[in-house]
PDB file of C-alpha atoms in Angstrom:
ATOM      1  CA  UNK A   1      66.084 118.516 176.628  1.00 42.00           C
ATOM      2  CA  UNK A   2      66.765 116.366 173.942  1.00 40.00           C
ATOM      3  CA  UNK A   3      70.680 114.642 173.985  1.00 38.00           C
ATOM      4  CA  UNK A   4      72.604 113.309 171.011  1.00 40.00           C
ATOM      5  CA  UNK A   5      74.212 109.864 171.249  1.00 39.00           C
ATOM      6  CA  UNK A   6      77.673 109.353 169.641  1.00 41.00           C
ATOM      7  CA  UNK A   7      77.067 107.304 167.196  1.00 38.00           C
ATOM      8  CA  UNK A   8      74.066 106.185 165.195  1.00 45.00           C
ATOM      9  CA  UNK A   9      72.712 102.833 165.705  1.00 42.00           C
ATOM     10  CA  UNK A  10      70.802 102.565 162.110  1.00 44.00           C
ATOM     11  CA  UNK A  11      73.561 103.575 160.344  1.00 51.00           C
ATOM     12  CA  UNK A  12      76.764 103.422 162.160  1.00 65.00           C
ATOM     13  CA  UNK A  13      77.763 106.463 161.177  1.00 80.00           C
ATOM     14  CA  UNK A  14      78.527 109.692 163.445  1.00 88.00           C
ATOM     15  CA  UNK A  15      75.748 111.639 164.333  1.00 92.00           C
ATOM     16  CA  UNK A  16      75.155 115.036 162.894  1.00 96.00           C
ATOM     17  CA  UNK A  17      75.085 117.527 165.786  1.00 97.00           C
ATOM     18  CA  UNK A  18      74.028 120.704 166.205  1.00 97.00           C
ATOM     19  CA  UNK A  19      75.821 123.528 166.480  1.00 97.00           C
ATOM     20  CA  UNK A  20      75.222 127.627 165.801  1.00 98.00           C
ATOM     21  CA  UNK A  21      77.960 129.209 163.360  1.00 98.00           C
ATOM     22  CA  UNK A  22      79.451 131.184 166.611  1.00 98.00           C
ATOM     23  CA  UNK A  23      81.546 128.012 167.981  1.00 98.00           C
ATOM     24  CA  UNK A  24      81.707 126.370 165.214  1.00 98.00           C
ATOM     25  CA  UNK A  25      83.778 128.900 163.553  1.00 97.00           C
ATOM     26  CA  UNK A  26      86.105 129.050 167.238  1.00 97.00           C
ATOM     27  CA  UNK A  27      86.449 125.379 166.997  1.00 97.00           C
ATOM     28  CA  UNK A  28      89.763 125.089 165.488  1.00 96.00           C
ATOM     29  CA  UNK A  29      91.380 122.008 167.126  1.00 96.00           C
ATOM     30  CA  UNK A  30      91.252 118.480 165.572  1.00 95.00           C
ATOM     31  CA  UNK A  31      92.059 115.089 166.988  1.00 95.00           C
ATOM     32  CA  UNK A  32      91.859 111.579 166.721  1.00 93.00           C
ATOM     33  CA  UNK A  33      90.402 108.845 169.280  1.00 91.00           C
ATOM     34  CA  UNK A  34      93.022 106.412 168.201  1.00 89.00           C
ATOM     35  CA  UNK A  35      96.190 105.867 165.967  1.00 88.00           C
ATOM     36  CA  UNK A  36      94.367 103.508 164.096  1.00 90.00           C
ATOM     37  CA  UNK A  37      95.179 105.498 160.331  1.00 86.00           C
ATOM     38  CA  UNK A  38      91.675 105.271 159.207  1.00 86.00           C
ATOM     39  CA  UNK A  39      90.342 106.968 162.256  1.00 89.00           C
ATOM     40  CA  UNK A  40      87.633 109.992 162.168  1.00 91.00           C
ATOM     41  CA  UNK A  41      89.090 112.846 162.696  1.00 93.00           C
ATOM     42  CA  UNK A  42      86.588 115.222 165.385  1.00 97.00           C
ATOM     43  CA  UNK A  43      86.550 118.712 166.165  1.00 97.00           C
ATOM     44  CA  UNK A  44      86.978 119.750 169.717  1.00 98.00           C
ATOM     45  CA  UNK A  45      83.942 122.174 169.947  1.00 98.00           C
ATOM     46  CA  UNK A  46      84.536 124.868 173.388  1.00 97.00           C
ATOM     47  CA  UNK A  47      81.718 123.887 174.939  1.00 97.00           C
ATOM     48  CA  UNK A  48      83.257 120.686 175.955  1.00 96.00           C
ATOM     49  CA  UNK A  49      82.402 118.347 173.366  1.00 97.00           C
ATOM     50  CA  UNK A  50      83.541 116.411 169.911  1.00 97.00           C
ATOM     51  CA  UNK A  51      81.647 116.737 166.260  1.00 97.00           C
ATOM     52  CA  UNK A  52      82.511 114.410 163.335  1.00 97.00           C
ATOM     53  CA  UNK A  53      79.212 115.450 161.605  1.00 97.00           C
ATOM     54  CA  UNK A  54      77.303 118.640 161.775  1.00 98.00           C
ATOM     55  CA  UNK A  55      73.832 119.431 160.796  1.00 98.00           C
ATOM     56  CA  UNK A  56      72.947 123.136 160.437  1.00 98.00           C
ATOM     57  CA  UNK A  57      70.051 125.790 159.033  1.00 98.00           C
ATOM     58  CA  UNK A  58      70.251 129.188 158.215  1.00 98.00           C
ATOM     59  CA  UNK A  59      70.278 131.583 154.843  1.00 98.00           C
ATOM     60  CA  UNK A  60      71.917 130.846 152.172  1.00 98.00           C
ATOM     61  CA  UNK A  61      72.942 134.061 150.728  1.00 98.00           C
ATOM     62  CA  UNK A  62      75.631 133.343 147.880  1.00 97.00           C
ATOM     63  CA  UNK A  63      76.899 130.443 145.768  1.00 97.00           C
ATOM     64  CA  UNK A  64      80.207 131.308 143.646  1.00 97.00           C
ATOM     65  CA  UNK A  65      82.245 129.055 141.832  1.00 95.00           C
ATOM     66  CA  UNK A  66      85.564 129.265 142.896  1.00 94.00           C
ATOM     67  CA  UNK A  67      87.244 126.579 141.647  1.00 90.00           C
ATOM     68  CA  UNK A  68      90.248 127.298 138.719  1.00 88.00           C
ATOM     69  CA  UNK A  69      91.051 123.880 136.995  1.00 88.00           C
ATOM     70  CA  UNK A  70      87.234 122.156 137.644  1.00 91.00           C
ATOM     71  CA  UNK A  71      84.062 123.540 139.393  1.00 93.00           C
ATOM     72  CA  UNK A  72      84.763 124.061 143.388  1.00 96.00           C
ATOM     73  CA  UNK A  73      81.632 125.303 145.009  1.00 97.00           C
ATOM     74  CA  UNK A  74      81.407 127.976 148.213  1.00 97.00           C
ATOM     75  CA  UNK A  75      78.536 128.626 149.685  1.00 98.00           C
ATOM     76  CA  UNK A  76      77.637 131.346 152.320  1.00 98.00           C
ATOM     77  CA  UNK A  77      74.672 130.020 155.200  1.00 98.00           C
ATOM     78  CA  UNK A  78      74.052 132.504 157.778  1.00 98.00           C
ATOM     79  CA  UNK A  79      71.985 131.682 161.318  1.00 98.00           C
ATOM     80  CA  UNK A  80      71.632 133.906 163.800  1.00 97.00           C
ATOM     81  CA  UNK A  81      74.855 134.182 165.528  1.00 97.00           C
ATOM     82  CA  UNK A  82      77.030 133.932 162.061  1.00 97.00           C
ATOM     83  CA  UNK A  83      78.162 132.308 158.602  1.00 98.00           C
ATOM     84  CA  UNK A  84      78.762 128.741 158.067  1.00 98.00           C
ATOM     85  CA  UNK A  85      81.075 128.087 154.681  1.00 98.00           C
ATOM     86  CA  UNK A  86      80.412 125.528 152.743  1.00 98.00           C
ATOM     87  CA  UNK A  87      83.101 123.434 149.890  1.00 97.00           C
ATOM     88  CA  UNK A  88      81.844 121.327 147.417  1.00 97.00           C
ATOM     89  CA  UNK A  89      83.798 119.781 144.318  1.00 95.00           C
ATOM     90  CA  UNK A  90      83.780 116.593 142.452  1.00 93.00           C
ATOM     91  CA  UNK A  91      83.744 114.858 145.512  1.00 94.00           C
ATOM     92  CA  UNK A  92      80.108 116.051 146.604  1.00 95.00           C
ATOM     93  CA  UNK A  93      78.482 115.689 143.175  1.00 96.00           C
ATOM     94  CA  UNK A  94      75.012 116.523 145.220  1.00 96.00           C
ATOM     95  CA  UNK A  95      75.798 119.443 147.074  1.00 97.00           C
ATOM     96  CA  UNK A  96      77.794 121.165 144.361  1.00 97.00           C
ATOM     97  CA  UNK A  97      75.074 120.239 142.054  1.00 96.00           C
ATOM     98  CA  UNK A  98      72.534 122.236 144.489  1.00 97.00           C
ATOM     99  CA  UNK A  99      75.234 125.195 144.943  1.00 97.00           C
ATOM    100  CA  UNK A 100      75.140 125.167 141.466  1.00 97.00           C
ATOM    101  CA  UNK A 101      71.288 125.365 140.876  1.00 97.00           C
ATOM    102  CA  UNK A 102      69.693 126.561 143.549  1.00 97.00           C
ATOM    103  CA  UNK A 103      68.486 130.196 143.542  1.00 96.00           C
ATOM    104  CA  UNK A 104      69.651 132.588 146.757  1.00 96.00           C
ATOM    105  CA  UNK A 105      68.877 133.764 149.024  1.00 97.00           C
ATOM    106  CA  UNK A 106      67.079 130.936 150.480  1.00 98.00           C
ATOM    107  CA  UNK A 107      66.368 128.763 153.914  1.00 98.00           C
ATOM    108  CA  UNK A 108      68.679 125.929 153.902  1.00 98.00           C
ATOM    109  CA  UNK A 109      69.530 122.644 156.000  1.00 98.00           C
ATOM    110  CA  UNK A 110      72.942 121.354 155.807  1.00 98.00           C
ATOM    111  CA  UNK A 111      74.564 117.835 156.946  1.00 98.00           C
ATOM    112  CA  UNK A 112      78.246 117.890 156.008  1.00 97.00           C
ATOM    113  CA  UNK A 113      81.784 117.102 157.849  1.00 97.00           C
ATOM    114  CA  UNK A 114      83.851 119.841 159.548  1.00 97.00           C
ATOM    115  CA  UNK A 115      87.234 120.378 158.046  1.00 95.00           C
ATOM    116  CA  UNK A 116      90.456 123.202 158.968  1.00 92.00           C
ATOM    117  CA  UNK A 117      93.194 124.514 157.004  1.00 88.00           C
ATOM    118  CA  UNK A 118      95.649 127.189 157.516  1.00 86.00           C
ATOM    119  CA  UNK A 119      95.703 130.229 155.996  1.00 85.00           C
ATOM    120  CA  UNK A 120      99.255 131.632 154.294  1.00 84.00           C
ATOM    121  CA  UNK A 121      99.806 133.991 158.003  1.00 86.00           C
ATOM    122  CA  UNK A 122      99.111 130.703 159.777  1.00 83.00           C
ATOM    123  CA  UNK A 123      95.702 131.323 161.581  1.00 88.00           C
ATOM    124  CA  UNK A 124      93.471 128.016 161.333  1.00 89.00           C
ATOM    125  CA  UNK A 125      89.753 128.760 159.551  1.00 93.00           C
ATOM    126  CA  UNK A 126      86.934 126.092 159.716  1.00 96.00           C
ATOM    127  CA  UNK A 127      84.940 125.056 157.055  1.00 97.00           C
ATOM    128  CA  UNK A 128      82.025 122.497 156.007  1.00 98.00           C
ATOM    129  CA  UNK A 129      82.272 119.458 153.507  1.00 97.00           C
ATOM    130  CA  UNK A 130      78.371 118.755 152.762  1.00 97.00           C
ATOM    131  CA  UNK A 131      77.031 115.721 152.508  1.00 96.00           C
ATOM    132  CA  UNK A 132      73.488 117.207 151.544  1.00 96.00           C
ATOM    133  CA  UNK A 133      72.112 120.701 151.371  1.00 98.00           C
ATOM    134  CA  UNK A 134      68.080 120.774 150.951  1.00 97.00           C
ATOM    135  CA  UNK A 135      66.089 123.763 150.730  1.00 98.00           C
ATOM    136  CA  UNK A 136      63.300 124.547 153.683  1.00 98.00           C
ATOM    137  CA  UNK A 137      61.014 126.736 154.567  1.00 97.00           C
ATOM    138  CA  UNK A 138      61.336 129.325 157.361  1.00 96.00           C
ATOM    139  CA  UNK A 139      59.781 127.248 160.212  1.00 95.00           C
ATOM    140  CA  UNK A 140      62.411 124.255 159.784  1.00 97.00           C
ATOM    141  CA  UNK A 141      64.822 126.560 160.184  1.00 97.00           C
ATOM    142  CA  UNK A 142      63.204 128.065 163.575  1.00 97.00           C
ATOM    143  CA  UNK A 143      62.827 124.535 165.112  1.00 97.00           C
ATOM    144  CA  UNK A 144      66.394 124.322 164.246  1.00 98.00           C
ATOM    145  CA  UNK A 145      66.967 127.098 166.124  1.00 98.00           C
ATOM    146  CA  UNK A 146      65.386 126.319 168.663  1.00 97.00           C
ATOM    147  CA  UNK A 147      67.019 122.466 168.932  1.00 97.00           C
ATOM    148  CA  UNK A 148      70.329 123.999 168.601  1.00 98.00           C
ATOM    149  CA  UNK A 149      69.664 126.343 171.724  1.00 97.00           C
ATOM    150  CA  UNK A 150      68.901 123.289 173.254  1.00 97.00           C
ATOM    151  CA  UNK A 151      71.889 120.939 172.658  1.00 97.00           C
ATOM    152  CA  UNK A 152      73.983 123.986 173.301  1.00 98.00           C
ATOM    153  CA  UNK A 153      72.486 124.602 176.846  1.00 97.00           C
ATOM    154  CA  UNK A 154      72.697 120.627 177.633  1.00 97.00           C
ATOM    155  CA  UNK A 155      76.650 121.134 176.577  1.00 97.00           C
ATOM    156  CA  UNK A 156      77.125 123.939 178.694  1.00 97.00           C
ATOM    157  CA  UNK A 157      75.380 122.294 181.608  1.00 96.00           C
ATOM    158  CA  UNK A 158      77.871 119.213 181.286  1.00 96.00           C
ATOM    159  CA  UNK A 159      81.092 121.767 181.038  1.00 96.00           C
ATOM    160  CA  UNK A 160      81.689 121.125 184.481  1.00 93.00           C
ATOM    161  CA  UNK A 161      80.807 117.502 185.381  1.00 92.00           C
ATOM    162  CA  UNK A 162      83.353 115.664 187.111  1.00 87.00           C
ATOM    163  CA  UNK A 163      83.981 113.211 183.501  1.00 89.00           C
ATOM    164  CA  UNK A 164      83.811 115.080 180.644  1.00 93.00           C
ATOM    165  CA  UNK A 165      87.119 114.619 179.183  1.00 95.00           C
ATOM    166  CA  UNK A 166      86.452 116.945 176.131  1.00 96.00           C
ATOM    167  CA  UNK A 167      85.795 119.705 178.420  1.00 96.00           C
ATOM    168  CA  UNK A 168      89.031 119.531 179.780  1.00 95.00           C
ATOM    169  CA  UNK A 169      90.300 119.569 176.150  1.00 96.00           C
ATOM    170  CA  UNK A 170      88.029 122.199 175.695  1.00 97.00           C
ATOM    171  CA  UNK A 171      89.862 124.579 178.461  1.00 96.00           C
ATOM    172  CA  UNK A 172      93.310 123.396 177.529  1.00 96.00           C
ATOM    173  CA  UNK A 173      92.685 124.278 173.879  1.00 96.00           C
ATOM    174  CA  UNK A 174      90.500 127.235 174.415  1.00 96.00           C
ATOM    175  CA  UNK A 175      90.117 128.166 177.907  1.00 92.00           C
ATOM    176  CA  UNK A 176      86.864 128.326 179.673  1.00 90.00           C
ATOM    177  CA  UNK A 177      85.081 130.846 177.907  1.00 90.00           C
ATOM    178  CA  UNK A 178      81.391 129.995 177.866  1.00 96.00           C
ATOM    179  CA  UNK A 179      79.917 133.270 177.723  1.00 96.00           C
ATOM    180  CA  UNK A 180      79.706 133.888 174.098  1.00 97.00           C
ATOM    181  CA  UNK A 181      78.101 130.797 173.650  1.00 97.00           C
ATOM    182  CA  UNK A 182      75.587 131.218 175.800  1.00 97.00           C
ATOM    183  CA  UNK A 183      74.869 134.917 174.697  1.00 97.00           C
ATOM    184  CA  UNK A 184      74.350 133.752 171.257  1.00 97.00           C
ATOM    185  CA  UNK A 185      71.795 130.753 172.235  1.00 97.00           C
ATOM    186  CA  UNK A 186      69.819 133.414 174.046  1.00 95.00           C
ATOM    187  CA  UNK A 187      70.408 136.579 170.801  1.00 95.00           C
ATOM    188  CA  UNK A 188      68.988 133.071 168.573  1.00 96.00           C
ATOM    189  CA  UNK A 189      65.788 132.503 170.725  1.00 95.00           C
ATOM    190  CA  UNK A 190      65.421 136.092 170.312  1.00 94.00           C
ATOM    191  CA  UNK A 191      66.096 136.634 166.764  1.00 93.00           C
ATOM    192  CA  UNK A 192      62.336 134.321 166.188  1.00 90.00           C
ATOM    193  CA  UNK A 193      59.603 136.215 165.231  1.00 61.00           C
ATOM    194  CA  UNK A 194      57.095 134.520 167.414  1.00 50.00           C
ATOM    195  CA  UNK A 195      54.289 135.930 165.454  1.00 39.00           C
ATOM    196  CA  UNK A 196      55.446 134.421 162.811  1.00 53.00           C
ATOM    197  CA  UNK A 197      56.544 131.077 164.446  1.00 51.00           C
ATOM    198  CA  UNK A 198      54.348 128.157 164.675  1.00 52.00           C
ATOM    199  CA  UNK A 199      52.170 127.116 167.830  1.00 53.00           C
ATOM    200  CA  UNK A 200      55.103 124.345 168.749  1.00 49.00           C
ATOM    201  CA  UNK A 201      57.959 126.247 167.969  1.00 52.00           C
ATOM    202  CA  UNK A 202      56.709 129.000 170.149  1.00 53.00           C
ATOM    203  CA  UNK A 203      56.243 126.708 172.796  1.00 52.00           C
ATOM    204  CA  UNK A 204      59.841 125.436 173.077  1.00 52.00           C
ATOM    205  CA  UNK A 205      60.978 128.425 172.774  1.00 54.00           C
ATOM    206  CA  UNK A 206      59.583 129.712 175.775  1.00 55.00           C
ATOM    207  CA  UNK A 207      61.061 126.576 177.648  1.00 56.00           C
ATOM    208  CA  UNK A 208      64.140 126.860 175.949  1.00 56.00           C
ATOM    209  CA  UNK A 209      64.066 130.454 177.010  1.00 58.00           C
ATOM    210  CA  UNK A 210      63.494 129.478 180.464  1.00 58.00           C
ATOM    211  CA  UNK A 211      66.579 126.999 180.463  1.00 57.00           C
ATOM    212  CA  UNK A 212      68.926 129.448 178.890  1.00 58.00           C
ATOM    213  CA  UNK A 213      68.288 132.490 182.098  1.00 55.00           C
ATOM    214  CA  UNK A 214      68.693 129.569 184.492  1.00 57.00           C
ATOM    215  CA  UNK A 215      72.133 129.078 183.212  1.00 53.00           C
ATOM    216  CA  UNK A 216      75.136 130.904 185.151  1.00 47.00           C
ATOM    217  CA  UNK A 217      77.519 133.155 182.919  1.00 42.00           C
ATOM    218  CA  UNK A 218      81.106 132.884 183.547  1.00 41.00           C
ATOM    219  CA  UNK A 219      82.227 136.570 184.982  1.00 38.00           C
ATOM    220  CA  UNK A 220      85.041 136.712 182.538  1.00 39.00           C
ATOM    221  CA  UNK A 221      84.708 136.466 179.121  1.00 47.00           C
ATOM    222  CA  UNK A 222      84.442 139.972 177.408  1.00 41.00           C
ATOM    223  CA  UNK A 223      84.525 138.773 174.115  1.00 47.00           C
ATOM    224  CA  UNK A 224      81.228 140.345 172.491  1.00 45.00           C
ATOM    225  CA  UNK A 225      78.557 138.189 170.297  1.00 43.00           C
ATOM    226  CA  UNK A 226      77.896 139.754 166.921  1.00 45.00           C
ATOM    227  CA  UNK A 227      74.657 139.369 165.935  1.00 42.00           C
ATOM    228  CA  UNK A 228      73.774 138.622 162.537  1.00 45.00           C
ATOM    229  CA  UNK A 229      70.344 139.586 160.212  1.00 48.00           C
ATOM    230  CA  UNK A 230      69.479 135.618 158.411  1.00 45.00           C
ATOM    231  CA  UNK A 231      66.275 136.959 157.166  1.00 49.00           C
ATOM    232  CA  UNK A 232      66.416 135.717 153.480  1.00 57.00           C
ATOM    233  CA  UNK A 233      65.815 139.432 152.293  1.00 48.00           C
ATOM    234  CA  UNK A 234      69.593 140.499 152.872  1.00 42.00           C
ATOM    235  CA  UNK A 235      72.342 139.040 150.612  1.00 38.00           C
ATOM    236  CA  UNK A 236      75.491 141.009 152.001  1.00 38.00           C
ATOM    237  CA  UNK A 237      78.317 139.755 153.382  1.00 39.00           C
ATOM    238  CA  UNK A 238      78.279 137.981 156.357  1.00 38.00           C
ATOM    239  CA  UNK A 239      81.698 136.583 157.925  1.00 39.00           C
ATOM    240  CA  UNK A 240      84.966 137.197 157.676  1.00 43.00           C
ATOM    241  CA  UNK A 241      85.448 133.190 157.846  1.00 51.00           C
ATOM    242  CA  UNK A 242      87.416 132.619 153.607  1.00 52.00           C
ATOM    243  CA  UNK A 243      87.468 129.546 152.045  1.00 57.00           C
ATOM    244  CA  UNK A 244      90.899 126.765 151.368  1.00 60.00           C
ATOM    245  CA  UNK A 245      91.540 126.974 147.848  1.00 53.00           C
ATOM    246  CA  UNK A 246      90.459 123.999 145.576  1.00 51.00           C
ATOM    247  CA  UNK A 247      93.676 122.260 146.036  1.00 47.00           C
ATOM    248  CA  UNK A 248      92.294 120.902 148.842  1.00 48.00           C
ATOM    249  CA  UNK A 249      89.348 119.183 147.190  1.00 50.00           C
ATOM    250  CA  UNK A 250      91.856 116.323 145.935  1.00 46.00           C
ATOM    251  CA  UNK A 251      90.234 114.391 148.833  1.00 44.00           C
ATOM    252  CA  UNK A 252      94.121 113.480 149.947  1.00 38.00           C
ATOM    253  CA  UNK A 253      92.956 114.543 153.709  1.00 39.00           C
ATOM    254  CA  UNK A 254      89.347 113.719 154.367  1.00 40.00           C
ATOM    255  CA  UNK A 255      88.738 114.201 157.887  1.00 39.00           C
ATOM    256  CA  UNK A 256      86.908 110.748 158.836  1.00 46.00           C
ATOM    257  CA  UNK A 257      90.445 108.747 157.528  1.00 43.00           C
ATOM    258  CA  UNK A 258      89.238 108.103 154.377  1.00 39.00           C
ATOM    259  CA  UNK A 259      88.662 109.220 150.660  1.00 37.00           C
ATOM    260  CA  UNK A 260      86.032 111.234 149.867  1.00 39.00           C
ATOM    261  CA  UNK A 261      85.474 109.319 146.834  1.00 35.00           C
ATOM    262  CA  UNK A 262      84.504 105.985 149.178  1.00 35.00           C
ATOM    263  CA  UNK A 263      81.955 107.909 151.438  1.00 38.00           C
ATOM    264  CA  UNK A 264      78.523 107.152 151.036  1.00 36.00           C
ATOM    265  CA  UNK A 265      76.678 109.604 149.672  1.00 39.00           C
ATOM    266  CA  UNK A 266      73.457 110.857 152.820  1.00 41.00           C
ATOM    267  CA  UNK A 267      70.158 110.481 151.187  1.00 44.00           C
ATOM    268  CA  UNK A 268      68.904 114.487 151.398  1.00 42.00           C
ATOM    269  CA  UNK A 269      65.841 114.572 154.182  1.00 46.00           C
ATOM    270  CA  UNK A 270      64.890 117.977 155.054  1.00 44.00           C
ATOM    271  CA  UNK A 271      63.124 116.623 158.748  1.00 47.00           C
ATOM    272  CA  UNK A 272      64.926 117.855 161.751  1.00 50.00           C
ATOM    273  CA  UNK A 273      64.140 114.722 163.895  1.00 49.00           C
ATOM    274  CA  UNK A 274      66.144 112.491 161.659  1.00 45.00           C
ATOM    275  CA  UNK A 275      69.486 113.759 162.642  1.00 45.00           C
ATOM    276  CA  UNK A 276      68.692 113.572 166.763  1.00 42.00           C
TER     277      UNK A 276
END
């Protein structure tokens, strides 16, 4: 199974990891690895590990501008196992220019910052900052699939190594509840069409198949994985998940430490491998 380093080497920047839209949305708790003010910011993710950067596929089924006082851009991208919301304002000139244009519903690739906010009866929601959203056809998005059921399963696997600090961040925040995570890797794999699928997507799915039975389920978790349709034919709703309100695109609180304004802007590559 392919692995993730930290950090890039050719661009000492944060890898973008992958994740499916059912823990990313349960991912809730931020932190920082130092007091150092300019800092990232990561995301403790449940199965026991930290995300500065995602990169994600799915269906994008709706673009609205919700912005009052300037354009503010939300975007709905569903996978398999749920929706990931995406915010773009002045700040992302790219992505809200592709929010903007780009017809729906349609496969999409995503590489953009996790950010929380609380909501006025103090829950905490999860949403994405993108740093590039490119359009892709249907078998991109299955290898992502695939890929994801793969880092998800190596995650899982390292939940109860003897050092893995962020999984004991992961039970203190969350508790240990693996089982919907590994019910929606294996509801993904088997949301594929493998008629459909190319020769070398069906391939590693079989053998990502393989690795996701082999895995132990934790007897208690009842929380039940809602599966959701990502076939580019349905445009309904498709979370629950609502967006910050454009106040918060002032870029006062960007979660790497700095101002959105000073961030590079990520050249747009719709190739999976780049972002291993």
């Amino acid at each position: 199974m392919s692995s993730s380093p930290d950090t890039s080497e050719s661009t000492g920047r944060e890898v973008a990891k992958r994740l499916f839209a059912r823990e990313f949305n349960d991912a809730t708790y931020t932190f920082k690895e130092s007091e150092d003010e300019l800092a990232p910011n990561y995301t403790l993710l449940p199965t026991g590990d930290r995300v500065n950067r995602l990169f994600f596929a799915g269906t994008l089924t709706e673009t609205e501008d919700v912005g009052s006082d300037s354009e503010y851009w939300q975007g709905r991208v569903v996978d398999p196992t749920g929706t990931f919301y995406v915010y773009a304002g002045q700040y992302q000139p790219e992505a809200a220019s592709t929010l903007r244009q780009i017809e729906t519903p349609t496969y999409v690739t995503v590489v953009g910052k996790p950010r929380s906010y609380e909501t006025d009866d103090g829950d905490t929601n999860v949403a994405v900052r993108p740093e590039s959203i490119s359009e892709v056809e249907e078998s991109t998005r299955d290898r992502w699939v695939v890929e994801t059921v793969e880092q998800t399963i190596d995650r899982l696997q390292a939940f109860d190594e003897e050092i893995n600090d962020y999984a004991q961040m992961a039970r203190d925040e969350y508790g240990e509840r693996l089982a919907p995570y590994r019910e929606a890797a294996i509801e993904a794999l088997e949301s594929l069409d493998a008629t459909d699928a190319d020769d070398s997507v069906s391939a590693t799915t079989s053998e990502a198949e393989q690795d996701v039975s082999a895995g132990d389920s934790p007897a208690s978790d009842p929380d039940p994985v809602e599966t959701v349709d990502h076939s580019p034919g349905e445009t309904g709703e498709a979370g629950a998940n609502g967006g910050p309100d454009e106040r918060a695109e002032s870029g006062e609180s960007s979660l790497d430490g700095s101002s959105e304004a000073e961030e590079p802007s990520e050249d747009t590559d719709t190739g999976l491998g780049d972002y291993d």
